[in-house]
PDB file of C-alpha atoms in Angstrom:
ATOM      1  CA  MET A   1    -175.399-108.443-113.816  1.00 43.00           C
ATOM      2  CA  ASN A   2    -173.839-112.027-114.947  1.00 44.00           C
ATOM      3  CA  LYS A   3    -171.516-113.996-112.499  1.00 42.00           C
ATOM      4  CA  LYS A   4    -167.874-113.118-112.142  1.00 47.00           C
ATOM      5  CA  ARG A   5    -166.095-113.283-115.230  1.00 51.00           C
ATOM      6  CA  LYS A   6    -162.774-115.800-115.341  1.00 57.00           C
ATOM      7  CA  PHE A   7    -160.563-112.902-117.197  1.00 58.00           C
ATOM      8  CA  SER A   8    -157.094-114.233-115.379  1.00 56.00           C
ATOM      9  CA  SER A   9    -157.244-117.623-117.658  1.00 59.00           C
ATOM     10  CA  TYR A  10    -156.574-115.886-121.112  1.00 67.00           C
ATOM     11  CA  THR A  11    -153.475-115.412-120.462  1.00 76.00           C
ATOM     12  CA  ASP A  12    -152.577-114.328-124.042  1.00 78.00           C
ATOM     13  CA  LEU A  13    -154.901-111.495-124.357  1.00 78.00           C
ATOM     14  CA  ARG A  14    -153.918-109.992-120.913  1.00 80.00           C
ATOM     15  CA  ASN A  15    -150.559-109.782-121.848  1.00 85.00           C
ATOM     16  CA  THR A  16    -151.418-107.950-124.843  1.00 88.00           C
ATOM     17  CA  VAL A  17    -153.346-105.297-123.318  1.00 88.00           C
ATOM     18  CA  PHE A  18    -150.714-104.907-120.919  1.00 90.00           C
ATOM     19  CA  PHE A  19    -148.429-104.138-123.574  1.00 92.00           C
ATOM     20  CA  GLU A  20    -150.230-102.250-125.397  1.00 93.00           C
ATOM     21  CA  VAL A  21    -151.017-100.060-122.196  1.00 94.00           C
ATOM     22  CA  THR A  22    -146.615 -99.900-121.329  1.00 94.00           C
ATOM     23  CA  ILE A  23    -145.495 -98.566-124.658  1.00 95.00           C
ATOM     24  CA  GLY A  24    -148.825 -96.283-125.211  1.00 94.00           C
ATOM     25  CA  ILE A  25    -147.552 -94.409-121.953  1.00 95.00           C
ATOM     26  CA  ILE A  26    -144.005 -94.703-123.024  1.00 94.00           C
ATOM     27  CA  ALA A  27    -144.431 -93.303-125.954  1.00 92.00           C
ATOM     28  CA  ASN A  28    -146.741 -90.313-124.821  1.00 94.00           C
ATOM     29  CA  THR A  29    -144.679 -90.029-121.870  1.00 94.00           C
ATOM     30  CA  ALA A  30    -141.836 -89.225-124.475  1.00 89.00           C
ATOM     31  CA  LEU A  31    -143.842 -86.686-127.100  1.00 90.00           C
ATOM     32  CA  LEU A  32    -144.909 -84.649-123.812  1.00 91.00           C
ATOM     33  CA  LEU A  33    -141.492 -84.350-122.159  1.00 88.00           C
ATOM     34  CA  PHE A  34    -139.779 -83.499-125.260  1.00 84.00           C
ATOM     35  CA  HIS A  35    -143.021 -80.560-125.685  1.00 83.00           C
ATOM     36  CA  ILE A  36    -141.884 -79.331-121.953  1.00 86.00           C
ATOM     37  CA  LEU A  37    -138.028 -79.694-122.675  1.00 82.00           C
ATOM     38  CA  ALA A  38    -138.961 -77.157-125.616  1.00 78.00           C
ATOM     39  CA  PHE A  39    -140.462 -74.906-123.649  1.00 78.00           C
ATOM     40  CA  LEU A  40    -138.496 -74.624-120.958  1.00 79.00           C
ATOM     41  CA  LEU A  41    -135.413 -74.550-123.575  1.00 76.00           C
ATOM     42  CA  LYS A  42    -137.282 -71.268-124.821  1.00 66.00           C
ATOM     43  CA  HIS A  43    -138.920 -72.252-127.670  1.00 64.00           C
ATOM     44  CA  ARG A  44    -141.891 -70.403-128.208  1.00 67.00           C
ATOM     45  CA  PRO A  45    -144.588 -72.818-128.692  1.00 65.00           C
ATOM     46  CA  LYS A  46    -147.270 -72.686-131.330  1.00 71.00           C
ATOM     47  CA  PRO A  47    -150.928 -73.704-131.262  1.00 68.00           C
ATOM     48  CA  LEU A  48    -150.098 -76.639-133.102  1.00 77.00           C
ATOM     49  CA  ASP A  49    -147.396 -77.764-130.315  1.00 80.00           C
ATOM     50  CA  LEU A  50    -149.218 -77.197-127.421  1.00 82.00           C
ATOM     51  CA  GLY A  51    -152.607 -79.418-129.010  1.00 84.00           C
ATOM     52  CA  ILE A  52    -150.440 -81.974-129.133  1.00 88.00           C
ATOM     53  CA  SER A  53    -148.870 -81.868-126.295  1.00 89.00           C
ATOM     54  CA  GLN A  54    -151.992 -81.961-124.264  1.00 90.00           C
ATOM     55  CA  LEU A  55    -153.510 -84.745-126.938  1.00 92.00           C
ATOM     56  CA  ALA A  56    -150.629 -86.919-125.151  1.00 93.00           C
ATOM     57  CA  LEU A  57    -150.929 -85.509-121.979  1.00 94.00           C
ATOM     58  CA  ILE A  58    -154.434 -87.171-122.311  1.00 95.00           C
ATOM     59  CA  HIS A  59    -153.071 -89.911-124.052  1.00 95.00           C
ATOM     60  CA  LEU A  60    -151.521 -90.804-121.082  1.00 96.00           C
ATOM     61  CA  VAL A  61    -153.855 -90.075-118.390  1.00 96.00           C
ATOM     62  CA  LEU A  62    -156.312 -91.784-120.386  1.00 95.00           C
ATOM     63  CA  LEU A  63    -153.821 -95.142-120.892  1.00 95.00           C
ATOM     64  CA  VAL A  64    -152.924 -95.022-116.991  1.00 95.00           C
ATOM     65  CA  THR A  65    -156.568 -95.082-116.111  1.00 93.00           C
ATOM     66  CA  VAL A  66    -156.735 -98.504-118.504  1.00 92.00           C
ATOM     67  CA  GLY A  67    -154.029-100.107-116.287  1.00 91.00           C
ATOM     68  CA  PHE A  68    -155.802 -99.522-113.620  1.00 88.00           C
ATOM     69  CA  ILE A  69    -159.266-101.036-114.987  1.00 87.00           C
ATOM     70  CA  ALA A  70    -156.939-103.949-116.488  1.00 86.00           C
ATOM     71  CA  ALA A  71    -155.604-104.657-113.292  1.00 84.00           C
ATOM     72  CA  ASP A  72    -158.633-104.863-111.824  1.00 82.00           C
ATOM     73  CA  THR A  73    -160.453-107.168-114.706  1.00 79.00           C
ATOM     74  CA  PHE A  74    -157.412-109.314-114.334  1.00 78.00           C
ATOM     75  CA  GLY A  75    -158.128-109.937-110.950  1.00 72.00           C
ATOM     76  CA  PHE A  76    -154.291-108.113-109.754  1.00 70.00           C
ATOM     77  CA  GLN A  77    -155.995-105.677-107.847  1.00 65.00           C
ATOM     78  CA  GLY A  78    -159.652-104.851-106.571  1.00 63.00           C
ATOM     79  CA  TRP A  79    -160.792-101.568-106.259  1.00 67.00           C
ATOM     80  CA  GLY A  80    -162.635-101.708-102.231  1.00 63.00           C
ATOM     81  CA  SER A  81    -163.415 -98.141-102.384  1.00 75.00           C
ATOM     82  CA  ASP A  82    -166.467 -96.667-104.056  1.00 78.00           C
ATOM     83  CA  LEU A  83    -164.011 -93.406-104.504  1.00 83.00           C
ATOM     84  CA  MET A  84    -161.748 -94.598-106.265  1.00 84.00           C
ATOM     85  CA  CYS A  85    -164.184 -96.918-109.039  1.00 85.00           C
ATOM     86  CA  LYS A  86    -165.783 -93.676-109.629  1.00 87.00           C
ATOM     87  CA  SER A  87    -162.832 -91.294-110.031  1.00 88.00           C
ATOM     88  CA  VAL A  88    -160.672 -94.226-112.557  1.00 89.00           C
ATOM     89  CA  ILE A  89    -163.646 -94.275-114.159  1.00 89.00           C
ATOM     90  CA  TYR A  90    -164.854 -90.967-114.468  1.00 91.00           C
ATOM     91  CA  VAL A  91    -161.532 -90.117-115.632  1.00 93.00           C
ATOM     92  CA  ASN A  92    -161.460 -92.724-118.381  1.00 92.00           C
ATOM     93  CA  ARG A  93    -164.641 -91.746-120.439  1.00 91.00           C
ATOM     94  CA  LEU A  94    -163.147 -87.908-119.684  1.00 93.00           C
ATOM     95  CA  MET A  95    -159.725 -88.078-121.399  1.00 94.00           C
ATOM     96  CA  ARG A  96    -161.592 -90.297-123.924  1.00 92.00           C
ATOM     97  CA  ALA A  97    -164.009 -87.241-124.593  1.00 91.00           C
ATOM     98  CA  LEU A  98    -161.675 -85.016-124.794  1.00 93.00           C
ATOM     99  CA  SER A  99    -159.344 -87.262-127.283  1.00 93.00           C
ATOM    100  CA  ILE A 100    -161.830 -86.514-129.863  1.00 92.00           C
ATOM    101  CA  CYS A 101    -162.393 -83.223-129.031  1.00 91.00           C
ATOM    102  CA  THR A 102    -158.310 -82.435-129.242  1.00 91.00           C
ATOM    103  CA  THR A 103    -157.545 -84.056-132.224  1.00 91.00           C
ATOM    104  CA  CYS A 104    -160.582 -82.586-133.792  1.00 90.00           C
ATOM    105  CA  LEU A 105    -159.518 -79.097-132.794  1.00 88.00           C
ATOM    106  CA  LEU A 106    -155.799 -79.720-134.534  1.00 87.00           C
ATOM    107  CA  SER A 107    -157.418 -80.675-137.623  1.00 88.00           C
ATOM    108  CA  VAL A 108    -159.553 -77.514-137.376  1.00 86.00           C
ATOM    109  CA  LEU A 109    -156.363 -75.391-136.394  1.00 85.00           C
ATOM    110  CA  GLN A 110    -153.832 -76.769-139.707  1.00 83.00           C
ATOM    111  CA  ALA A 111    -156.660 -76.280-141.953  1.00 84.00           C
ATOM    112  CA  ILE A 112    -156.744 -72.408-140.925  1.00 83.00           C
ATOM    113  CA  THR A 113    -152.807 -72.172-140.514  1.00 80.00           C
ATOM    114  CA  LEU A 114    -152.948 -73.419-144.323  1.00 79.00           C
ATOM    115  CA  SER A 115    -156.055 -71.357-145.898  1.00 78.00           C
ATOM    116  CA  PRO A 116    -154.870 -68.951-148.499  1.00 76.00           C
ATOM    117  CA  ARG A 117    -155.027 -65.334-147.801  1.00 75.00           C
ATOM    118  CA  ASN A 118    -158.103 -64.886-149.768  1.00 74.00           C
ATOM    119  CA  SER A 119    -160.573 -67.491-148.654  1.00 73.00           C
ATOM    120  CA  CYS A 120    -162.737 -67.786-146.120  1.00 70.00           C
ATOM    121  CA  LEU A 121    -160.531 -69.016-143.410  1.00 69.00           C
ATOM    122  CA  ALA A 122    -158.280 -66.480-143.492  1.00 66.00           C
ATOM    123  CA  LYS A 123    -159.762 -63.582-140.848  1.00 69.00           C
ATOM    124  CA  PHE A 124    -159.382 -66.547-138.367  1.00 70.00           C
ATOM    125  CA  LYS A 125    -155.939 -67.153-138.512  1.00 68.00           C
ATOM    126  CA  HIS A 126    -154.546 -64.197-136.146  1.00 66.00           C
ATOM    127  CA  LYS A 127    -157.448 -64.608-133.973  1.00 66.00           C
ATOM    128  CA  SER A 128    -156.960 -68.360-134.194  1.00 64.00           C
ATOM    129  CA  SER A 129    -153.747 -68.967-131.648  1.00 64.00           C
ATOM    130  CA  HIS A 130    -156.238 -66.603-129.097  1.00 69.00           C
ATOM    131  CA  HIS A 131    -159.042 -68.054-129.128  1.00 75.00           C
ATOM    132  CA  TYR A 132    -157.416 -71.960-129.204  1.00 76.00           C
ATOM    133  CA  PRO A 133    -156.648 -71.578-125.479  1.00 77.00           C
ATOM    134  CA  CYS A 134    -160.110 -70.620-124.867  1.00 81.00           C
ATOM    135  CA  CYS A 135    -161.541 -73.440-126.833  1.00 84.00           C
ATOM    136  CA  LEU A 136    -159.721 -75.773-125.404  1.00 82.00           C
ATOM    137  CA  VAL A 137    -161.030 -74.607-121.985  1.00 86.00           C
ATOM    138  CA  PHE A 138    -164.429 -75.036-122.962  1.00 88.00           C
ATOM    139  CA  LEU A 139    -164.187 -78.362-123.596  1.00 88.00           C
ATOM    140  CA  TRP A 140    -162.627 -79.568-120.466  1.00 90.00           C
ATOM    141  CA  VAL A 141    -165.265 -77.539-118.820  1.00 91.00           C
ATOM    142  CA  PHE A 142    -168.315 -79.298-120.948  1.00 89.00           C
ATOM    143  CA  ASN A 143    -166.826 -82.464-120.731  1.00 90.00           C
ATOM    144  CA  MET A 144    -166.310 -82.757-117.164  1.00 91.00           C
ATOM    145  CA  LEU A 145    -170.390 -81.382-116.604  1.00 89.00           C
ATOM    146  CA  LEU A 146    -171.079 -83.811-119.504  1.00 86.00           C
ATOM    147  CA  ASN A 147    -169.271 -87.343-117.914  1.00 87.00           C
ATOM    148  CA  GLY A 148    -170.316 -86.583-114.683  1.00 85.00           C
ATOM    149  CA  ARG A 149    -173.041 -88.588-114.863  1.00 82.00           C
ATOM    150  CA  PHE A 150    -170.571 -91.606-114.276  1.00 84.00           C
ATOM    151  CA  LEU A 151    -169.952 -90.441-110.413  1.00 84.00           C
ATOM    152  CA  VAL A 152    -173.363 -91.437-109.812  1.00 80.00           C
ATOM    153  CA  SER A 153    -174.124 -93.965-112.099  1.00 78.00           C
ATOM    154  CA  ILE A 154    -170.720 -96.269-111.181  1.00 81.00           C
ATOM    155  CA  GLY A 155    -170.081 -97.654-107.824  1.00 75.00           C
ATOM    156  CA  ALA A 156    -168.466-101.140-106.506  1.00 75.00           C
ATOM    157  CA  THR A 157    -169.736-103.567-106.254  1.00 70.00           C
ATOM    158  CA  PRO A 158    -167.461-106.492-105.555  1.00 58.00           C
ATOM    159  CA  ASN A 159    -170.239-108.989-103.906  1.00 57.00           C
ATOM    160  CA  VAL A 160    -173.002-107.788-105.902  1.00 55.00           C
ATOM    161  CA  THR A 161    -174.771-109.769-108.303  1.00 56.00           C
ATOM    162  CA  SER A 162    -177.732-108.303-109.862  1.00 56.00           C
ATOM    163  CA  HIS A 163    -179.807-108.284-113.573  1.00 55.00           C
ATOM    164  CA  SER A 164    -180.111-104.253-113.397  1.00 59.00           C
ATOM    165  CA  LEU A 165    -175.982-103.729-113.248  1.00 64.00           C
ATOM    166  CA  VAL A 166    -173.564-103.515-116.212  1.00 67.00           C
ATOM    167  CA  PHE A 167    -170.474-104.788-115.655  1.00 66.00           C
ATOM    168  CA  VAL A 168    -167.250-102.340-115.808  1.00 71.00           C
ATOM    169  CA  THR A 169    -165.143-103.918-114.229  1.00 73.00           C
ATOM    170  CA  GLU A 170    -164.639-107.161-111.790  1.00 73.00           C
ATOM    171  CA  SER A 171    -165.227-104.710-108.576  1.00 75.00           C
ATOM    172  CA  CYS A 172    -167.009-101.934-110.496  1.00 79.00           C
ATOM    173  CA  SER A 173    -170.897-101.949-111.824  1.00 77.00           C
ATOM    174  CA  GLN A 174    -173.422 -99.114-114.037  1.00 77.00           C
ATOM    175  CA  TRP A 175    -176.396 -98.621-111.556  1.00 77.00           C
ATOM    176  CA  PRO A 176    -179.275 -98.045-113.616  1.00 73.00           C
ATOM    177  CA  ILE A 177    -180.440 -94.412-114.388  1.00 73.00           C
ATOM    178  CA  SER A 178    -183.674 -93.092-115.508  1.00 74.00           C
ATOM    179  CA  TYR A 179    -184.359 -93.461-118.745  1.00 74.00           C
ATOM    180  CA  LEU A 180    -185.106 -89.441-119.479  1.00 79.00           C
ATOM    181  CA  PHE A 181    -181.289 -88.652-118.046  1.00 77.00           C
ATOM    182  CA  ARG A 182    -179.797 -91.914-120.768  1.00 74.00           C
ATOM    183  CA  TYR A 183    -181.411 -90.582-123.341  1.00 79.00           C
ATOM    184  CA  ILE A 184    -180.109 -86.945-122.694  1.00 82.00           C
ATOM    185  CA  PHE A 185    -177.022 -87.963-122.235  1.00 79.00           C
ATOM    186  CA  PHE A 186    -176.475 -91.010-124.849  1.00 79.00           C
ATOM    187  CA  SER A 187    -177.726 -87.983-127.451  1.00 84.00           C
ATOM    188  CA  LEU A 188    -175.415 -85.487-126.129  1.00 82.00           C
ATOM    189  CA  ALA A 189    -172.406 -87.939-126.396  1.00 81.00           C
ATOM    190  CA  ASN A 190    -173.437 -89.148-129.694  1.00 83.00           C
ATOM    191  CA  ILE A 191    -173.809 -85.659-130.879  1.00 87.00           C
ATOM    192  CA  GLN A 192    -170.534 -84.680-129.989  1.00 86.00           C
ATOM    193  CA  ASP A 193    -168.769 -87.613-131.316  1.00 86.00           C
ATOM    194  CA  ILE A 194    -170.641 -86.650-134.833  1.00 88.00           C
ATOM    195  CA  SER A 195    -170.042 -83.068-134.822  1.00 90.00           C
ATOM    196  CA  PHE A 196    -165.902 -83.401-134.247  1.00 90.00           C
ATOM    197  CA  ILE A 197    -165.740 -86.259-136.803  1.00 90.00           C
ATOM    198  CA  GLY A 198    -167.586 -84.324-139.475  1.00 90.00           C
ATOM    199  CA  LEU A 199    -165.495 -81.061-138.721  1.00 90.00           C
ATOM    200  CA  MET A 200    -162.326 -83.802-139.261  1.00 90.00           C
ATOM    201  CA  ALA A 201    -163.668 -85.156-142.458  1.00 89.00           C
ATOM    202  CA  LEU A 202    -164.467 -81.355-143.612  1.00 90.00           C
ATOM    203  CA  SER A 203    -160.740 -80.055-142.402  1.00 88.00           C
ATOM    204  CA  SER A 204    -158.717 -82.931-144.096  1.00 87.00           C
ATOM    205  CA  GLY A 205    -160.630 -82.692-147.058  1.00 87.00           C
ATOM    206  CA  TYR A 206    -160.005 -79.120-147.033  1.00 86.00           C
ATOM    207  CA  MET A 207    -156.348 -79.722-146.727  1.00 85.00           C
ATOM    208  CA  VAL A 208    -156.141 -82.099-149.510  1.00 85.00           C
ATOM    209  CA  THR A 209    -157.613 -79.928-151.445  1.00 85.00           C
ATOM    210  CA  LEU A 210    -155.098 -76.891-150.791  1.00 81.00           C
ATOM    211  CA  LEU A 211    -152.074 -79.304-150.953  1.00 80.00           C
ATOM    212  CA  CYS A 212    -152.847 -80.811-154.064  1.00 81.00           C
ATOM    213  CA  ARG A 213    -153.375 -77.675-155.528  1.00 78.00           C
ATOM    214  CA  HIS A 214    -150.252 -76.174-154.501  1.00 68.00           C
ATOM    215  CA  LYS A 215    -148.247 -79.172-155.718  1.00 69.00           C
ATOM    216  CA  ARG A 216    -149.985 -78.595-159.521  1.00 71.00           C
ATOM    217  CA  GLN A 217    -149.275 -74.960-159.514  1.00 66.00           C
ATOM    218  CA  PHE A 218    -145.779 -75.925-158.391  1.00 61.00           C
ATOM    219  CA  GLN A 219    -145.411 -78.588-161.266  1.00 57.00           C
ATOM    220  CA  HIS A 220    -146.487 -75.897-163.532  1.00 54.00           C
ATOM    221  CA  LEU A 221    -143.804 -73.291-163.061  1.00 55.00           C
ATOM    222  CA  HIS A 222    -140.924 -75.710-162.805  1.00 52.00           C
ATOM    223  CA  SER A 223    -139.653 -78.762-164.019  1.00 50.00           C
ATOM    224  CA  THR A 224    -141.740 -82.020-162.451  1.00 48.00           C
ATOM    225  CA  SER A 225    -138.139 -83.711-162.607  1.00 47.00           C
ATOM    226  CA  LEU A 226    -137.573 -81.126-159.688  1.00 48.00           C
ATOM    227  CA  SER A 227    -139.247 -82.687-156.380  1.00 50.00           C
ATOM    228  CA  PRO A 228    -140.986 -80.135-154.339  1.00 53.00           C
ATOM    229  CA  LYS A 229    -139.416 -79.167-150.616  1.00 58.00           C
ATOM    230  CA  ALA A 230    -142.345 -79.177-148.531  1.00 59.00           C
ATOM    231  CA  SER A 231    -142.583 -75.961-145.739  1.00 64.00           C
ATOM    232  CA  PRO A 232    -142.709 -76.551-142.254  1.00 65.00           C
ATOM    233  CA  GLU A 233    -146.751 -75.793-142.882  1.00 68.00           C
ATOM    234  CA  GLU A 234    -147.174 -78.324-145.932  1.00 72.00           C
ATOM    235  CA  ARG A 235    -145.151 -81.028-143.244  1.00 74.00           C
ATOM    236  CA  ALA A 236    -147.172 -80.132-140.315  1.00 76.00           C
ATOM    237  CA  THR A 237    -150.513 -80.525-142.417  1.00 80.00           C
ATOM    238  CA  GLN A 238    -149.344 -83.799-143.809  1.00 80.00           C
ATOM    239  CA  THR A 239    -148.515 -84.786-139.970  1.00 81.00           C
ATOM    240  CA  ILE A 240    -151.923 -83.684-138.505  1.00 84.00           C
ATOM    241  CA  LEU A 241    -153.652 -85.893-142.132  1.00 86.00           C
ATOM    242  CA  VAL A 242    -151.799 -88.819-140.993  1.00 85.00           C
ATOM    243  CA  LEU A 243    -153.099 -88.455-137.723  1.00 86.00           C
ATOM    244  CA  MET A 244    -157.310 -87.782-139.173  1.00 86.00           C
ATOM    245  CA  GLY A 245    -156.930 -91.084-140.938  1.00 87.00           C
ATOM    246  CA  LEU A 246    -155.015 -93.048-138.105  1.00 88.00           C
ATOM    247  CA  PHE A 247    -158.042 -91.451-136.288  1.00 88.00           C
ATOM    248  CA  MET A 248    -161.038 -92.489-138.341  1.00 87.00           C
ATOM    249  CA  PHE A 249    -159.806 -95.649-139.001  1.00 88.00           C
ATOM    250  CA  MET A 250    -159.354 -96.301-135.027  1.00 87.00           C
ATOM    251  CA  TYR A 251    -163.259 -94.556-134.659  1.00 85.00           C
ATOM    252  CA  PHE A 252    -164.787 -97.067-137.117  1.00 85.00           C
ATOM    253  CA  LEU A 253    -162.764-100.523-136.107  1.00 85.00           C
ATOM    254  CA  ASP A 254    -163.749 -99.314-132.591  1.00 83.00           C
ATOM    255  CA  CYS A 255    -167.491 -99.393-133.706  1.00 80.00           C
ATOM    256  CA  VAL A 256    -167.334-102.291-136.186  1.00 81.00           C
ATOM    257  CA  THR A 257    -165.467-104.411-133.646  1.00 78.00           C
ATOM    258  CA  PHE A 258    -167.702-103.023-130.808  1.00 72.00           C
ATOM    259  CA  SER A 259    -171.254-104.268-132.973  1.00 72.00           C
ATOM    260  CA  PHE A 260    -169.554-107.267-134.345  1.00 71.00           C
ATOM    261  CA  LEU A 261    -168.304-109.006-130.962  1.00 62.00           C
ATOM    262  CA  GLY A 262    -171.570-107.825-129.058  1.00 57.00           C
ATOM    263  CA  ILE A 263    -173.405-109.637-131.616  1.00 60.00           C
ATOM    264  CA  LEU A 264    -170.956-112.886-131.219  1.00 60.00           C
ATOM    265  CA  TRP A 265    -169.860-112.913-127.946  1.00 54.00           C
ATOM    266  CA  ASN A 266    -171.962-110.856-125.553  1.00 55.00           C
ATOM    267  CA  SER A 267    -171.298-112.268-122.641  1.00 53.00           C
ATOM    268  CA  GLU A 268    -167.377-113.395-122.889  1.00 62.00           C
ATOM    269  CA  PRO A 269    -164.480-112.007-121.732  1.00 67.00           C
ATOM    270  CA  ILE A 270    -162.857-112.376-125.003  1.00 72.00           C
ATOM    271  CA  SER A 271    -164.905-109.472-126.545  1.00 74.00           C
ATOM    272  CA  TYR A 272    -164.331-107.011-123.795  1.00 75.00           C
ATOM    273  CA  CYS A 273    -160.651-107.612-124.158  1.00 77.00           C
ATOM    274  CA  VAL A 274    -160.421-107.565-128.002  1.00 80.00           C
ATOM    275  CA  ARG A 275    -162.554-103.780-127.600  1.00 81.00           C
ATOM    276  CA  MET A 276    -160.132-102.793-124.561  1.00 84.00           C
ATOM    277  CA  LEU A 277    -157.301-103.707-127.349  1.00 87.00           C
ATOM    278  CA  VAL A 278    -158.970-101.625-130.084  1.00 87.00           C
ATOM    279  CA  GLY A 279    -160.563 -98.594-128.238  1.00 87.00           C
ATOM    280  CA  ASN A 280    -157.132 -97.869-127.083  1.00 90.00           C
ATOM    281  CA  GLY A 281    -155.062 -97.998-130.309  1.00 90.00           C
ATOM    282  CA  TYR A 282    -155.556 -94.465-131.430  1.00 92.00           C
ATOM    283  CA  ALA A 283    -154.399 -93.337-127.893  1.00 93.00           C
ATOM    284  CA  THR A 284    -151.175 -95.735-128.386  1.00 94.00           C
ATOM    285  CA  VAL A 285    -150.441 -95.128-132.120  1.00 92.00           C
ATOM    286  CA  CYS A 286    -151.186 -91.542-131.798  1.00 91.00           C
ATOM    287  CA  PRO A 287    -147.439 -90.764-130.065  1.00 91.00           C
ATOM    288  CA  LEU A 288    -145.118 -92.678-132.396  1.00 89.00           C
ATOM    289  CA  VAL A 289    -146.717 -91.230-135.847  1.00 87.00           C
ATOM    290  CA  LEU A 290    -146.383 -87.638-134.452  1.00 86.00           C
ATOM    291  CA  MET A 291    -142.674 -88.608-133.498  1.00 83.00           C
ATOM    292  CA  SER A 292    -141.616 -90.846-136.379  1.00 80.00           C
ATOM    293  CA  THR A 293    -143.053 -87.583-138.613  1.00 74.00           C
ATOM    294  CA  GLU A 294    -141.445 -84.897-136.460  1.00 70.00           C
ATOM    295  CA  LYS A 295    -137.990 -83.593-137.708  1.00 66.00           C
ATOM    296  CA  ARG A 296    -137.015 -82.320-134.386  1.00 65.00           C
ATOM    297  CA  ILE A 297    -138.229 -85.043-132.447  1.00 66.00           C
ATOM    298  CA  ILE A 298    -136.069 -86.879-134.562  1.00 65.00           C
ATOM    299  CA  LYS A 299    -132.770 -85.081-134.502  1.00 68.00           C
ATOM    300  CA  TRP A 300    -133.287 -84.916-130.919  1.00 65.00           C
ATOM    301  CA  LEU A 301    -133.524 -88.808-129.874  1.00 64.00           C
ATOM    302  CA  THR A 302    -130.624 -89.266-132.346  1.00 69.00           C
ATOM    303  CA  PHE A 303    -128.607 -87.020-130.507  1.00 65.00           C
ATOM    304  CA  LYS A 304    -128.985 -88.475-127.653  1.00 63.00           C
ATOM    305  CA  TRP A 305    -128.247 -91.794-128.970  1.00 65.00           C
ATOM    306  CA  LYS A 306    -125.364 -91.311-130.371  1.00 66.00           C
ATOM    307  CA  LYS A 307    -124.113 -89.048-126.987  1.00 67.00           C
ATOM    308  CA  THR A 308    -125.228 -92.307-124.905  1.00 65.00           C
ATOM    309  CA  VAL A 309    -123.077 -94.423-127.483  1.00 60.00           C
ATOM    310  CA  ASN A 310    -119.861 -91.997-127.274  1.00 65.00           C
ATOM    311  CA  LEU A 311    -120.246 -92.511-123.448  1.00 62.00           C
ATOM    312  CA  GLN A 312    -120.153 -95.971-123.407  1.00 59.00           C
TER     313      GLN A 312
END
């Protein structure tokens, strides 16, 4: 394990990381509270609303754990407990995996919802609302088991120096595990990521094709001078497509940053900080995108703002 990194001297990066985490926590909390209030006000939630609520919850928990990791990394708070170290890293990795899974499910669900009656996906329309919660439960259980390796390999090592340990935070390191188990877990995690990203690409391409076809049909039936009014399904599809594009961009940027910085500054604190910023970018920007494209949230926020101004 390398000598203790002087992260505390990187003030600008430290402030940027905490600023990103704070904005993400506030945005995800607002998005989650809106959907909870909508449910309490007897608005029947749609499967898409359930997925967005879960995504907001996942990103909220993810960013909270990132806050704990950043606090320890920059020397604000040490983890004396081995249980604390295992729990935070395990939950952080679990939420990252579930973020990919839930984003993919949202894309596939919206593709099924938008599919025409004569398509092969039409038979899943009525079943999707019933099977969606089961898929969520399965993904939670599967990822909890898959990421269980961190409960074994992660431990608190505040005063231990060894080249066999992998740096995680200042108080926490990853112990070496056997090559067989490392290969199995690495393969399963990569197969899962590649599968879900492939499903996202296919479902996104399918939705773009359907939207373009619908636009051509409308222009053929009506004058091109008239702008078609998008249906709620189309607006939801456009939101999901923006979300998919954001995820693909951030995932690609994360991979490039990990490879590029790993070659240039593998042992430097700046590499770790930049990876942290890029790796948490999707969890921070995602709720802002969802709120900016959701008319119900915009109207609700506008109403609350006007009400606050009138009271003053």
